[in-house]
PDB file of C-alpha atoms and ligand atoms in Angstrom:
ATOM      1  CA  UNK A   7      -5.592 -16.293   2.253  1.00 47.00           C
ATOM      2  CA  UNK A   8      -6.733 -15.327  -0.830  1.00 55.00           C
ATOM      3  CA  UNK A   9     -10.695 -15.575  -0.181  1.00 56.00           C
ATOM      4  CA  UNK A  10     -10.455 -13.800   2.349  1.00 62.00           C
ATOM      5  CA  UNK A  11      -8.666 -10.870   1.306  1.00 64.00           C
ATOM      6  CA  UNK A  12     -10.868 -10.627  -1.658  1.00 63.00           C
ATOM      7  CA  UNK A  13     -13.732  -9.758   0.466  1.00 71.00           C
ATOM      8  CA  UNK A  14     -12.753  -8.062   3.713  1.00 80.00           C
ATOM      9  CA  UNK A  15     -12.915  -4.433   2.016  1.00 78.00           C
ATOM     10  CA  UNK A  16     -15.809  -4.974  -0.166  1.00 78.00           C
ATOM     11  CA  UNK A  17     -18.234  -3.722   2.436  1.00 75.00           C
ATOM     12  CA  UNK A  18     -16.186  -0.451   3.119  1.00 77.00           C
ATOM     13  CA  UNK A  19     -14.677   0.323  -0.402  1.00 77.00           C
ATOM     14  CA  UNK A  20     -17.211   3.481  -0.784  1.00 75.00           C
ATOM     15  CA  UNK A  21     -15.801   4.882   2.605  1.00 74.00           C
ATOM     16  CA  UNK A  22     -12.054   3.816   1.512  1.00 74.00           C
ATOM     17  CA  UNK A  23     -11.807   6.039  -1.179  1.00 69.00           C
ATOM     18  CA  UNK A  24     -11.794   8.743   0.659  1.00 65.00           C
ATOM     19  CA  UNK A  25      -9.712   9.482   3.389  1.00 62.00           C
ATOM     20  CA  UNK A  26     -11.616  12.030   5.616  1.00 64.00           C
ATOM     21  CA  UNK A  27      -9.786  13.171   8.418  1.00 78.00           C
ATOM     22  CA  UNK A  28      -7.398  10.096   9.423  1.00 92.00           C
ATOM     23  CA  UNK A  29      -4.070  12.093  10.320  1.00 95.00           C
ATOM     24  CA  UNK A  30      -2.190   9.135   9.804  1.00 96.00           C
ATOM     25  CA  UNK A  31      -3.312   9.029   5.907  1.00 94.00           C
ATOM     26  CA  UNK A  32      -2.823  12.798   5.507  1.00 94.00           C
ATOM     27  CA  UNK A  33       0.897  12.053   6.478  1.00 97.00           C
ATOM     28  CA  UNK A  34       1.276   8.750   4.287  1.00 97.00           C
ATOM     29  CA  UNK A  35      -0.502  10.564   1.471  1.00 96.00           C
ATOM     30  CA  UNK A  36       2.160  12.985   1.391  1.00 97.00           C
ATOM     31  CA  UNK A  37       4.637  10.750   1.620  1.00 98.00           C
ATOM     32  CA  UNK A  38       4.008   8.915  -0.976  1.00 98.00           C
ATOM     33  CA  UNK A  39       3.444  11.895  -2.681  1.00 98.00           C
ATOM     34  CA  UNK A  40       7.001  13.282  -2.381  1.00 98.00           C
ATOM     35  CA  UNK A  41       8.351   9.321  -3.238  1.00 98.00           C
ATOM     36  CA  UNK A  42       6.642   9.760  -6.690  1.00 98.00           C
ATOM     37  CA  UNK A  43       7.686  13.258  -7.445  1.00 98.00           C
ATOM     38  CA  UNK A  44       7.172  14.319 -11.028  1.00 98.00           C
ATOM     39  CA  UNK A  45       5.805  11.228 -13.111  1.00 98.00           C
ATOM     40  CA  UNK A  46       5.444  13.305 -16.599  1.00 98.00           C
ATOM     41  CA  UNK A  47       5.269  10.441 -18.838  1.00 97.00           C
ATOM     42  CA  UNK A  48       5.882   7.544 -16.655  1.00 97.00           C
ATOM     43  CA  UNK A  49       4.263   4.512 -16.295  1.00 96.00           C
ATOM     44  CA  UNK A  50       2.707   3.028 -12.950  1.00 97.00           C
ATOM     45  CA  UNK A  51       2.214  -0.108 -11.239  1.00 97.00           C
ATOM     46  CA  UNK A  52      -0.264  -0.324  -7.892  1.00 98.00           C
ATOM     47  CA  UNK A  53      -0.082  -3.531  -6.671  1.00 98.00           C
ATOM     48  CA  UNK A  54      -2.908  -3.530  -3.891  1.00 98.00           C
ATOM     49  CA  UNK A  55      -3.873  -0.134  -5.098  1.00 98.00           C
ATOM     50  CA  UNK A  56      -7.295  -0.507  -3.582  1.00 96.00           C
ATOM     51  CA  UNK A  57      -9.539   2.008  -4.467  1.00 94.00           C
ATOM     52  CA  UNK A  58      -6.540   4.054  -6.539  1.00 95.00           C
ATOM     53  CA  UNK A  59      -5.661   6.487  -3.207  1.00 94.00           C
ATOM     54  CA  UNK A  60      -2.019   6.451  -4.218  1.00 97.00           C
ATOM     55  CA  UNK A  61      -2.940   5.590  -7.679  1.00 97.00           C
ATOM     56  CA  UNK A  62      -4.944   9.482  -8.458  1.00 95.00           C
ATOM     57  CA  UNK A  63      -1.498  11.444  -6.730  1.00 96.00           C
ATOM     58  CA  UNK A  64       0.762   9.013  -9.547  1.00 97.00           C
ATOM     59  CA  UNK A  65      -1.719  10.323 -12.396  1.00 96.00           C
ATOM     60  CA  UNK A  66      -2.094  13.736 -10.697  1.00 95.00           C
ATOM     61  CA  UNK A  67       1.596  14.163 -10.862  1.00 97.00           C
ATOM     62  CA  UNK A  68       1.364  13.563 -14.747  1.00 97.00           C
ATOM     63  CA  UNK A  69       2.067   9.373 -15.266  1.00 97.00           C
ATOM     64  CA  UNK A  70       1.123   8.699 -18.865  1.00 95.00           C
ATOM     65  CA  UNK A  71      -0.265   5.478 -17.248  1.00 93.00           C
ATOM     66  CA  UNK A  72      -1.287   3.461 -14.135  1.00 96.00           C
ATOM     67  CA  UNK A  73      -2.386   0.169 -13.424  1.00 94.00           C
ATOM     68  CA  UNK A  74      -4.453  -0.033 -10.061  1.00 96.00           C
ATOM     69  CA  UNK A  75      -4.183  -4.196  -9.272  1.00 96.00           C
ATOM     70  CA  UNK A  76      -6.411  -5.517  -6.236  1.00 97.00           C
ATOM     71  CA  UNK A  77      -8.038  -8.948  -4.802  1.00 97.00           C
ATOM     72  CA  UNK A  78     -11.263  -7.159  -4.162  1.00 96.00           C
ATOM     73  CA  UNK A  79     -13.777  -6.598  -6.800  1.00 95.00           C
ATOM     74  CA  UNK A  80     -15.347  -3.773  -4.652  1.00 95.00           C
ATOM     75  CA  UNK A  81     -12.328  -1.405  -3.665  1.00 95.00           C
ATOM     76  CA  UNK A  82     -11.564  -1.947  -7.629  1.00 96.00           C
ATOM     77  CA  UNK A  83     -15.123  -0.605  -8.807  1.00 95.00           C
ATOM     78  CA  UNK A  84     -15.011   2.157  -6.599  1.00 94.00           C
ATOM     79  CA  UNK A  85     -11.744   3.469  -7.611  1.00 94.00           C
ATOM     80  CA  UNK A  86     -13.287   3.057 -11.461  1.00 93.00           C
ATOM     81  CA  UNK A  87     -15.885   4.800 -10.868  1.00 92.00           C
ATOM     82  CA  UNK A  88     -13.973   7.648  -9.286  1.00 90.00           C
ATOM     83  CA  UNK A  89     -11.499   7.597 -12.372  1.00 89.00           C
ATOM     84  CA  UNK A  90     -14.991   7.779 -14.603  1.00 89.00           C
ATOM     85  CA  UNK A  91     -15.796  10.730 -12.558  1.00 88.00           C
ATOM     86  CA  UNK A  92     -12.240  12.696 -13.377  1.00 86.00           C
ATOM     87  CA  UNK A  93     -11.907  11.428 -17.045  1.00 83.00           C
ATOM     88  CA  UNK A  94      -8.648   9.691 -16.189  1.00 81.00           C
ATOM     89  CA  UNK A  95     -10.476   5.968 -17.727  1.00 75.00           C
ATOM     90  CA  UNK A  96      -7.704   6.182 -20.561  1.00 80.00           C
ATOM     91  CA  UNK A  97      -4.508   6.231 -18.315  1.00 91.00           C
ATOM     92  CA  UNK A  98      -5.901   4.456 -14.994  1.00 94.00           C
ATOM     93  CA  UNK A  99      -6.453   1.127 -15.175  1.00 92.00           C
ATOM     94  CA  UNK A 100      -8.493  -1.732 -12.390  1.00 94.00           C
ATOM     95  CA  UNK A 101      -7.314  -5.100 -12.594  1.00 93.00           C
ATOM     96  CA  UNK A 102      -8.106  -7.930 -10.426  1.00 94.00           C
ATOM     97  CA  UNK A 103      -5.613 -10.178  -9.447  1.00 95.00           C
ATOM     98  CA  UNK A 104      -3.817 -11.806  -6.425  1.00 97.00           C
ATOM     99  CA  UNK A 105      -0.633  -9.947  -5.808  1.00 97.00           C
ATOM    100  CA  UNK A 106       1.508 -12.898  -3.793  1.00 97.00           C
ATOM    101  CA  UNK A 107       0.741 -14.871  -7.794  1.00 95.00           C
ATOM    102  CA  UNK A 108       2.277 -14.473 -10.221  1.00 91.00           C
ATOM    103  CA  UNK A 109       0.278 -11.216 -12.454  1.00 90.00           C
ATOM    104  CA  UNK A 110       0.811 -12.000 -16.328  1.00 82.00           C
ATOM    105  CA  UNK A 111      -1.088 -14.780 -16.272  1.00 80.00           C
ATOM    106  CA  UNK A 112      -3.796 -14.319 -14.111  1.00 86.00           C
ATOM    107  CA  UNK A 113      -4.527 -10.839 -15.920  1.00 80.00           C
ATOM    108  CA  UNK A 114      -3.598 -11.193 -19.558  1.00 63.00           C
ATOM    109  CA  UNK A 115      -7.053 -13.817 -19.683  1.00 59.00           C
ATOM    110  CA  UNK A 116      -8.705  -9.960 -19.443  1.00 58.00           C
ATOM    111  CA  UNK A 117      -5.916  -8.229 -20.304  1.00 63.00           C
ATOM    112  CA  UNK A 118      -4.215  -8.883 -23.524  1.00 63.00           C
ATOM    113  CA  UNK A 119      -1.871  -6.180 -23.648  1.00 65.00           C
ATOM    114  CA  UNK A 120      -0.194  -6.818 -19.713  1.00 64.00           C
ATOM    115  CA  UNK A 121       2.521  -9.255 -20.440  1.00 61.00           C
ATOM    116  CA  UNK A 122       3.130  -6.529 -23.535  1.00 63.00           C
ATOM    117  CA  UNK A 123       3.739  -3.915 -21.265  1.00 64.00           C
ATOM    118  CA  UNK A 124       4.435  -5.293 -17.757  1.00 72.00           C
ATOM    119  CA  UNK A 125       7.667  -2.912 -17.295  1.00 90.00           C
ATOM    120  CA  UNK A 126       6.911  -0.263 -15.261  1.00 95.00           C
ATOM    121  CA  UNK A 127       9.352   3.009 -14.513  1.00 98.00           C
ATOM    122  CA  UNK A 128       7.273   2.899 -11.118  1.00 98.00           C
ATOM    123  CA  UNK A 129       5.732   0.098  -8.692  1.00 98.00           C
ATOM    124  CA  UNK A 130       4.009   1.017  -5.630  1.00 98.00           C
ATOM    125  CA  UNK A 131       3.113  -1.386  -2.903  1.00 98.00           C
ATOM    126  CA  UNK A 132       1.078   0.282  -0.368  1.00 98.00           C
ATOM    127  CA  UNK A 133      -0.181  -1.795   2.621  1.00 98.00           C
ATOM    128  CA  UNK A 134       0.320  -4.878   0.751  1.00 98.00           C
ATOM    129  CA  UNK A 135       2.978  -6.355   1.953  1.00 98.00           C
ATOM    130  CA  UNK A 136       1.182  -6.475   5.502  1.00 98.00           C
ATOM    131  CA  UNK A 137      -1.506  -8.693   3.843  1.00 98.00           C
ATOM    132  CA  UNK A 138       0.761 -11.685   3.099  1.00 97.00           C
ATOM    133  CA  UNK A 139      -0.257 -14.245   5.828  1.00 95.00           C
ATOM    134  CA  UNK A 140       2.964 -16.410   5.074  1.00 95.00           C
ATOM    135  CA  UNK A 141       7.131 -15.602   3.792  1.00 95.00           C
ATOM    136  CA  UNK A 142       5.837 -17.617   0.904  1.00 96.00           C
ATOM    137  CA  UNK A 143       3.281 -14.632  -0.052  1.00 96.00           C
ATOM    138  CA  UNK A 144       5.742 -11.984   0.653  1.00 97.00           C
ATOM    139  CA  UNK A 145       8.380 -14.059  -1.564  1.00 98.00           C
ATOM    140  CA  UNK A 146       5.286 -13.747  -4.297  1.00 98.00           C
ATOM    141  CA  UNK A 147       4.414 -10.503  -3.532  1.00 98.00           C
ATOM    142  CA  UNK A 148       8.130  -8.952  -4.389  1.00 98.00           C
ATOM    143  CA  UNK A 149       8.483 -11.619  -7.140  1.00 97.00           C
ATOM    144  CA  UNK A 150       5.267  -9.288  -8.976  1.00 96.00           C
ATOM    145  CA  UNK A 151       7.273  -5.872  -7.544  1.00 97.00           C
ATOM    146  CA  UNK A 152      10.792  -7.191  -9.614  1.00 96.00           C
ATOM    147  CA  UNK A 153       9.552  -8.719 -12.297  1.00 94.00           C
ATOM    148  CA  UNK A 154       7.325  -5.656 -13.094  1.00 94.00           C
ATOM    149  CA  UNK A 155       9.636  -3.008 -13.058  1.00 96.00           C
ATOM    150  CA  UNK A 156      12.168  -1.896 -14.816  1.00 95.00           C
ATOM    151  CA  UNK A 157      15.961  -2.040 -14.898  1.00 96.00           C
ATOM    152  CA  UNK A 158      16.362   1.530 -12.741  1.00 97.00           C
ATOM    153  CA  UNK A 159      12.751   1.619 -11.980  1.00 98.00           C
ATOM    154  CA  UNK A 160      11.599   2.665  -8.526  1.00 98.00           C
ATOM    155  CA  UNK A 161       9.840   1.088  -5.995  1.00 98.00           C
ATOM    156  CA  UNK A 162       7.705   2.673  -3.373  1.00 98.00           C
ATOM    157  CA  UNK A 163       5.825   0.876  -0.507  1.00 98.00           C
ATOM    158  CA  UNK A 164       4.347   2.186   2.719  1.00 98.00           C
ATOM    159  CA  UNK A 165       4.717  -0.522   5.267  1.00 97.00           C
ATOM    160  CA  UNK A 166       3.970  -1.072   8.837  1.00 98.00           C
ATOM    161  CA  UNK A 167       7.384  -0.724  11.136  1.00 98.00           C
ATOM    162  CA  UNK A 168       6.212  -1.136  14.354  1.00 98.00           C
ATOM    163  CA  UNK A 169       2.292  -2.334  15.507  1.00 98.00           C
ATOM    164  CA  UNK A 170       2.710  -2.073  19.329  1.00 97.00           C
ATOM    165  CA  UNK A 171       3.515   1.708  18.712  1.00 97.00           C
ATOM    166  CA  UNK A 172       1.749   2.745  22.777  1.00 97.00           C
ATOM    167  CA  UNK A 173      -0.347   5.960  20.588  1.00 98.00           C
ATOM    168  CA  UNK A 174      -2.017   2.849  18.504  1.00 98.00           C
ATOM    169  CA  UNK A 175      -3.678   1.301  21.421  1.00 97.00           C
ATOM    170  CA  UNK A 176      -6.117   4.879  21.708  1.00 97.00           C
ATOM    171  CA  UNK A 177      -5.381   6.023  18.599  1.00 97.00           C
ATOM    172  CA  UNK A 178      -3.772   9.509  18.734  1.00 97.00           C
ATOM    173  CA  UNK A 179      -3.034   9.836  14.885  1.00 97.00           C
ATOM    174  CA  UNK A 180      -6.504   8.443  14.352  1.00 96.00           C
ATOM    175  CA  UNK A 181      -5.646   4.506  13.459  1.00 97.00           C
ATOM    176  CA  UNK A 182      -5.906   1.921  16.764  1.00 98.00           C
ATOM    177  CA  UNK A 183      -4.305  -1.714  16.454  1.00 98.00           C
ATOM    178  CA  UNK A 184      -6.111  -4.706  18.712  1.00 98.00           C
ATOM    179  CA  UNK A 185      -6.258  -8.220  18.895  1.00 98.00           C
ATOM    180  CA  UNK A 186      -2.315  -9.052  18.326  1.00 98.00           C
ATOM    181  CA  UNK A 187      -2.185 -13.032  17.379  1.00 98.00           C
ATOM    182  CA  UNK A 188       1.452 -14.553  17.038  1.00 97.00           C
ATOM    183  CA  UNK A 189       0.974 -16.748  13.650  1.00 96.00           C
ATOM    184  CA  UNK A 190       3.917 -18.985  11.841  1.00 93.00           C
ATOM    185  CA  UNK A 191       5.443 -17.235   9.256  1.00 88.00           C
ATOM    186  CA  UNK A 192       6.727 -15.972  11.806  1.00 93.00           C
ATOM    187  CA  UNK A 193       4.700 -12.968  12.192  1.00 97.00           C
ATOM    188  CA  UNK A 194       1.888 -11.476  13.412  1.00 98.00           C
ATOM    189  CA  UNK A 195      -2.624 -10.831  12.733  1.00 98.00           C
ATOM    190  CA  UNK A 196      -3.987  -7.767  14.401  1.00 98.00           C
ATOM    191  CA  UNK A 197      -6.700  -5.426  13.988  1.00 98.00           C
ATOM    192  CA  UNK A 198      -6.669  -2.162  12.321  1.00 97.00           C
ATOM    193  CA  UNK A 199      -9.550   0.201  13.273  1.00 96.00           C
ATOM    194  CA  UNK A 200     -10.241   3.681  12.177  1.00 91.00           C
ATOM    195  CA  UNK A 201     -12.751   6.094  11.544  1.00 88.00           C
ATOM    196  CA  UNK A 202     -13.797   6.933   7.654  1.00 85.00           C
ATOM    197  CA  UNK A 203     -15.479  10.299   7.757  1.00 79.00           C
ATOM    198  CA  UNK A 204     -17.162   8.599  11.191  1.00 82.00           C
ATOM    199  CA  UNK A 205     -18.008   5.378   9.628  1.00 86.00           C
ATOM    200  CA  UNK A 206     -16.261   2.900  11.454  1.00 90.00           C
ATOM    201  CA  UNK A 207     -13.753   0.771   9.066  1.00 90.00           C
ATOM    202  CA  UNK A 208     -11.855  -2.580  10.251  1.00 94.00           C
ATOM    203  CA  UNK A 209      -9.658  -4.932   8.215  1.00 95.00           C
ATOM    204  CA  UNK A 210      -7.367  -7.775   9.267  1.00 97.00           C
ATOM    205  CA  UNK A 211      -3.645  -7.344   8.553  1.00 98.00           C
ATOM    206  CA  UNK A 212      -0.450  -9.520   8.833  1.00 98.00           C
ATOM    207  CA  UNK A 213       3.122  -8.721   9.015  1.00 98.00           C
ATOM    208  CA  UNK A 214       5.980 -11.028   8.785  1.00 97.00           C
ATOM    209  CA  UNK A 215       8.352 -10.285  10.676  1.00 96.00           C
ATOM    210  CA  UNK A 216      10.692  -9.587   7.953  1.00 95.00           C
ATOM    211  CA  UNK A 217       8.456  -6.674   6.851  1.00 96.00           C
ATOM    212  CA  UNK A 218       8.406  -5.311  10.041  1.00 97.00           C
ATOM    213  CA  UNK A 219      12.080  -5.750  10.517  1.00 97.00           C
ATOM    214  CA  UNK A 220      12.905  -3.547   7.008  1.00 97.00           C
ATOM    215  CA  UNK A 221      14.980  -7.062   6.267  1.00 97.00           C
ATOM    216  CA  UNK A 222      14.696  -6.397   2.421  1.00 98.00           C
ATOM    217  CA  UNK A 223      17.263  -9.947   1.814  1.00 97.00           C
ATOM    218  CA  UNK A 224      14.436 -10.938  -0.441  1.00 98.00           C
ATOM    219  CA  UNK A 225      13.461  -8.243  -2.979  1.00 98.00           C
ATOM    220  CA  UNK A 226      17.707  -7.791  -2.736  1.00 98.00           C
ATOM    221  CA  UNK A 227      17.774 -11.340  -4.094  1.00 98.00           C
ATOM    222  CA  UNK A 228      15.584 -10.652  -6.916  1.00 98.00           C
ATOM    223  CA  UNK A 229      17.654  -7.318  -8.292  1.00 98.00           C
ATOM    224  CA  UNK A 230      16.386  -4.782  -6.190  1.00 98.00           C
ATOM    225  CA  UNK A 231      18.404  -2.700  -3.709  1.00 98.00           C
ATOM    226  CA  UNK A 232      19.438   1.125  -2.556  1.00 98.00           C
ATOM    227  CA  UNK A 233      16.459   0.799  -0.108  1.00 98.00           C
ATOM    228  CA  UNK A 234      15.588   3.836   1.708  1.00 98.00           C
ATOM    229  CA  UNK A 235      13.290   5.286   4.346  1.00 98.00           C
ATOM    230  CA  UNK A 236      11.657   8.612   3.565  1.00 98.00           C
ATOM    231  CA  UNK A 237      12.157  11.044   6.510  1.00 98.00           C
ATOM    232  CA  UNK A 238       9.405  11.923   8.256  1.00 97.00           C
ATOM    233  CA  UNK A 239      10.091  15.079   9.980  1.00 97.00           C
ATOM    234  CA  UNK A 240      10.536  16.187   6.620  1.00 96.00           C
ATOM    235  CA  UNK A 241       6.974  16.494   5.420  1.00 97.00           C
ATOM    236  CA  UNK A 242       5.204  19.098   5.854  1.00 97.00           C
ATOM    237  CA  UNK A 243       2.138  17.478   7.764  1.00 97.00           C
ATOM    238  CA  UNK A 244       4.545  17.052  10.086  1.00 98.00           C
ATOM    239  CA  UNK A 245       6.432  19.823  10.242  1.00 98.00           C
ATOM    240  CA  UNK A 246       3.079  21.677  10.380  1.00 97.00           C
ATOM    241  CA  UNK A 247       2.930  20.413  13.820  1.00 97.00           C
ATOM    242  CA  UNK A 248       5.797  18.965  15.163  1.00 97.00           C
ATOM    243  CA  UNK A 249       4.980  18.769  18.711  1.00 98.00           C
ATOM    244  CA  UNK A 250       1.960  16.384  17.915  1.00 98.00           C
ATOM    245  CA  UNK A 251       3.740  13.730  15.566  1.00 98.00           C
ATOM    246  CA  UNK A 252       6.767  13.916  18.534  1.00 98.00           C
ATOM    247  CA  UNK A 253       5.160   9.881  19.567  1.00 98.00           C
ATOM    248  CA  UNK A 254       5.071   9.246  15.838  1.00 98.00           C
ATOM    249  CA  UNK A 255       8.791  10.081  15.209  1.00 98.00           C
ATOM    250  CA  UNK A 256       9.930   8.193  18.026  1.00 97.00           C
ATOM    251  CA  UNK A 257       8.185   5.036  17.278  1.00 97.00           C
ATOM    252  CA  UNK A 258       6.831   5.340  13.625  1.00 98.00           C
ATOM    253  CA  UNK A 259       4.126   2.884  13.446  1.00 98.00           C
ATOM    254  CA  UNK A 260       4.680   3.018   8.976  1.00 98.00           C
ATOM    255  CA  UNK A 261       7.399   4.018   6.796  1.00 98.00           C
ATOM    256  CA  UNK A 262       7.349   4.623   3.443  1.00 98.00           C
ATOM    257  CA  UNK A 263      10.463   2.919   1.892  1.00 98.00           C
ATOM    258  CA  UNK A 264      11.120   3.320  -1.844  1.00 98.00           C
ATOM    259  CA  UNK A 265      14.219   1.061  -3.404  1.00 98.00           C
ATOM    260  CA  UNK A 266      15.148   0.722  -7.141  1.00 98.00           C
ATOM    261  CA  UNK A 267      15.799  -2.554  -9.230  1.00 97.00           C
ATOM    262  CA  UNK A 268      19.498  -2.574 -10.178  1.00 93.00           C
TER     263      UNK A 268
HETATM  264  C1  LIG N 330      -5.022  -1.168   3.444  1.00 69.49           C
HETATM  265  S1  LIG N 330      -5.611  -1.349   1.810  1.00 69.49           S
HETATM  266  C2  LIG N 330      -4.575  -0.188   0.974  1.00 69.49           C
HETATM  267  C3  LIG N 330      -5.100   0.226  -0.383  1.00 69.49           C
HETATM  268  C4  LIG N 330      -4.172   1.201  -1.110  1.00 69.49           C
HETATM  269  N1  LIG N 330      -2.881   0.604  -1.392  1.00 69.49           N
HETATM  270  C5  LIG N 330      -3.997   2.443  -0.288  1.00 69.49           C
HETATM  271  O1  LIG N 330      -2.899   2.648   0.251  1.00 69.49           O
HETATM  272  O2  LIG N 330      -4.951   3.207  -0.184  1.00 69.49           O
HETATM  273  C6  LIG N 330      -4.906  -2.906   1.321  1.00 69.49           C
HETATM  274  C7  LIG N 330      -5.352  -3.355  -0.060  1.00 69.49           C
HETATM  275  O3  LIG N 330      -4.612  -4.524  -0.407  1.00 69.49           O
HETATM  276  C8  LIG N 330      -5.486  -5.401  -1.107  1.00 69.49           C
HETATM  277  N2  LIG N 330      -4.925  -6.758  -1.046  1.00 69.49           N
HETATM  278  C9  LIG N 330      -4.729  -7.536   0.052  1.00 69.49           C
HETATM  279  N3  LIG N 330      -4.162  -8.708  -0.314  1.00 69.49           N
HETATM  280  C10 LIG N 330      -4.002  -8.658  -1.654  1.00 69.49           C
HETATM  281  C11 LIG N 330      -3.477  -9.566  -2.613  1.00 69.49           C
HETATM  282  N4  LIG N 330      -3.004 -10.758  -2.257  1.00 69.49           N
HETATM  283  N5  LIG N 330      -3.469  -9.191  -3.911  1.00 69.49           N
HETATM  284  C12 LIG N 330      -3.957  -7.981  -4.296  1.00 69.49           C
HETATM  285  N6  LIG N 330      -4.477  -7.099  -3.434  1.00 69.49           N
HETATM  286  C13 LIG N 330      -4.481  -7.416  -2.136  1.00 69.49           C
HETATM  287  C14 LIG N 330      -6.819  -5.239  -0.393  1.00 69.49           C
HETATM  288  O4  LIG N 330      -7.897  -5.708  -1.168  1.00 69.49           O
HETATM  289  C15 LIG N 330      -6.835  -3.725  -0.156  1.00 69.49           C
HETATM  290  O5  LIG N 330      -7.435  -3.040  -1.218  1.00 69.49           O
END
């Protein structure tokens, strides 16, 4: 899985970074947003950080430090270049890596000082879970989450709950799912299509069906627990306009979940 995934965002990382008028990333933005609250001081850990989305609200909300990690070279030097742009090249960080491996030794060949500090107060995983292509990834992928943060840390992770949500197939809240494929695992390939400000973007994604379930029986089996849902109907993109994200709250296509490790 791994090839692929390192190149199926190179060709849109430019458009990635920013998120143009997608109201389904307005509302995960603030979402996340409210999961990270005040991070005076803290340090960060973006496991499939991408382009640093997530990554600039952690920083803008005052971490001391954050570590963007990604499989593709491309989303990675765009969000570095961004960073460059706001000054922020001493407390952001892009490191390539495959999240579902295991990180200290894949990143301390570039970066010594990783395994030094690989306890974070804060690990987001945004999307990524819905890239593992097998149980054996996901167990990977939370092996990184537990063993980088620390005792009492939080996690944070916006995931997809449901990908046959009826508003996907035309794409009311601007994203549109396609081309559903059963896979082992078990779990499920589809298409996710959306407009980045009107350049057309597509990536494959892949849920287990333990992700899309909320079963959390593995992270809880590595430490972690007090898992949560943020509330929707809470934020105020939505409560700007409730009778639009009325589909949305019925049938949430994402979550963000956040959960701590004991
Ligand atoms: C939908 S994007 C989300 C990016 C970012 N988290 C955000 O919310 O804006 C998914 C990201 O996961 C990365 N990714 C997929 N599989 C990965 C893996 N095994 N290890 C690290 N990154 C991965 C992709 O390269 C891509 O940047």
């Amino acid at each position: 899985m791994a090839t692929a995934e390192r190149n199926q965002y190179d060709g849109f990382a430019t458009e990635y970074a920013s998120y143009g008028d997608v109201p389904d990333m307005k509302l995960e933005i603030d979402l996340v947003q409210t999961a990270l609250g005040d991070c005076t001081g803290l340090t960060v850990l973006d496991l499939g950080g991408g382009s640093g989305l997530h990554a600039r609200s952690a920083a803008g909300a005052g971490a001391a430090r954050v570590d963007v990690v990604d499989i593709s070279a491309e989303m990675l030097r765009v969000g570095q270049e961004l960073e460059e742009t706001l000054g922020r090249n001493d407390r952001v960080r892009y490191l390539q890596a495959d999240a579902a491996r295991p990180l200290a030794e894949q990143i301390n060949k570039t970066e010594e000082d990783f395994k030094r500090q690989q306890q974070y107060d804060i690990v987001m995983a945004n999307w990524l879970l819905d890239h593992a292509t097998s149980e054996e990834d996901l167990r990977g992928m939370w092996a990184n989450v537990a063993a980088a943060l620390k005792p009492g840390g939080k996690f944070i992770g916006v995931r997809v709950r449901c990908i046959r949500a009826p508003y996907l197939q035309y794409g009311k809240y601007g994203v549109i799912f396609s081309e559903y494929e059963e896979i082992p695992g078990p779990g499920w390939k589809y298409k996710v299509s959306f407009k980045l400000n009107n350049t057309p973007v597509s990536f494959e994604a892949t849920s287990m069906e333990s992700t899309l379930n909320l079963d959390h029986s593995i992270p809880q089996g590595l430490g972690m627990g007090d898992f949560s849902v943020l509330p929707h109907e809470e934020s105020k993109v939505v409560k700007e306009d409730l009778e639009y994200w009325a589909d949305h709250l019925k049938n949430p296509s994402f979550v963000v979940v956040v959960g701590t490790k004991k």
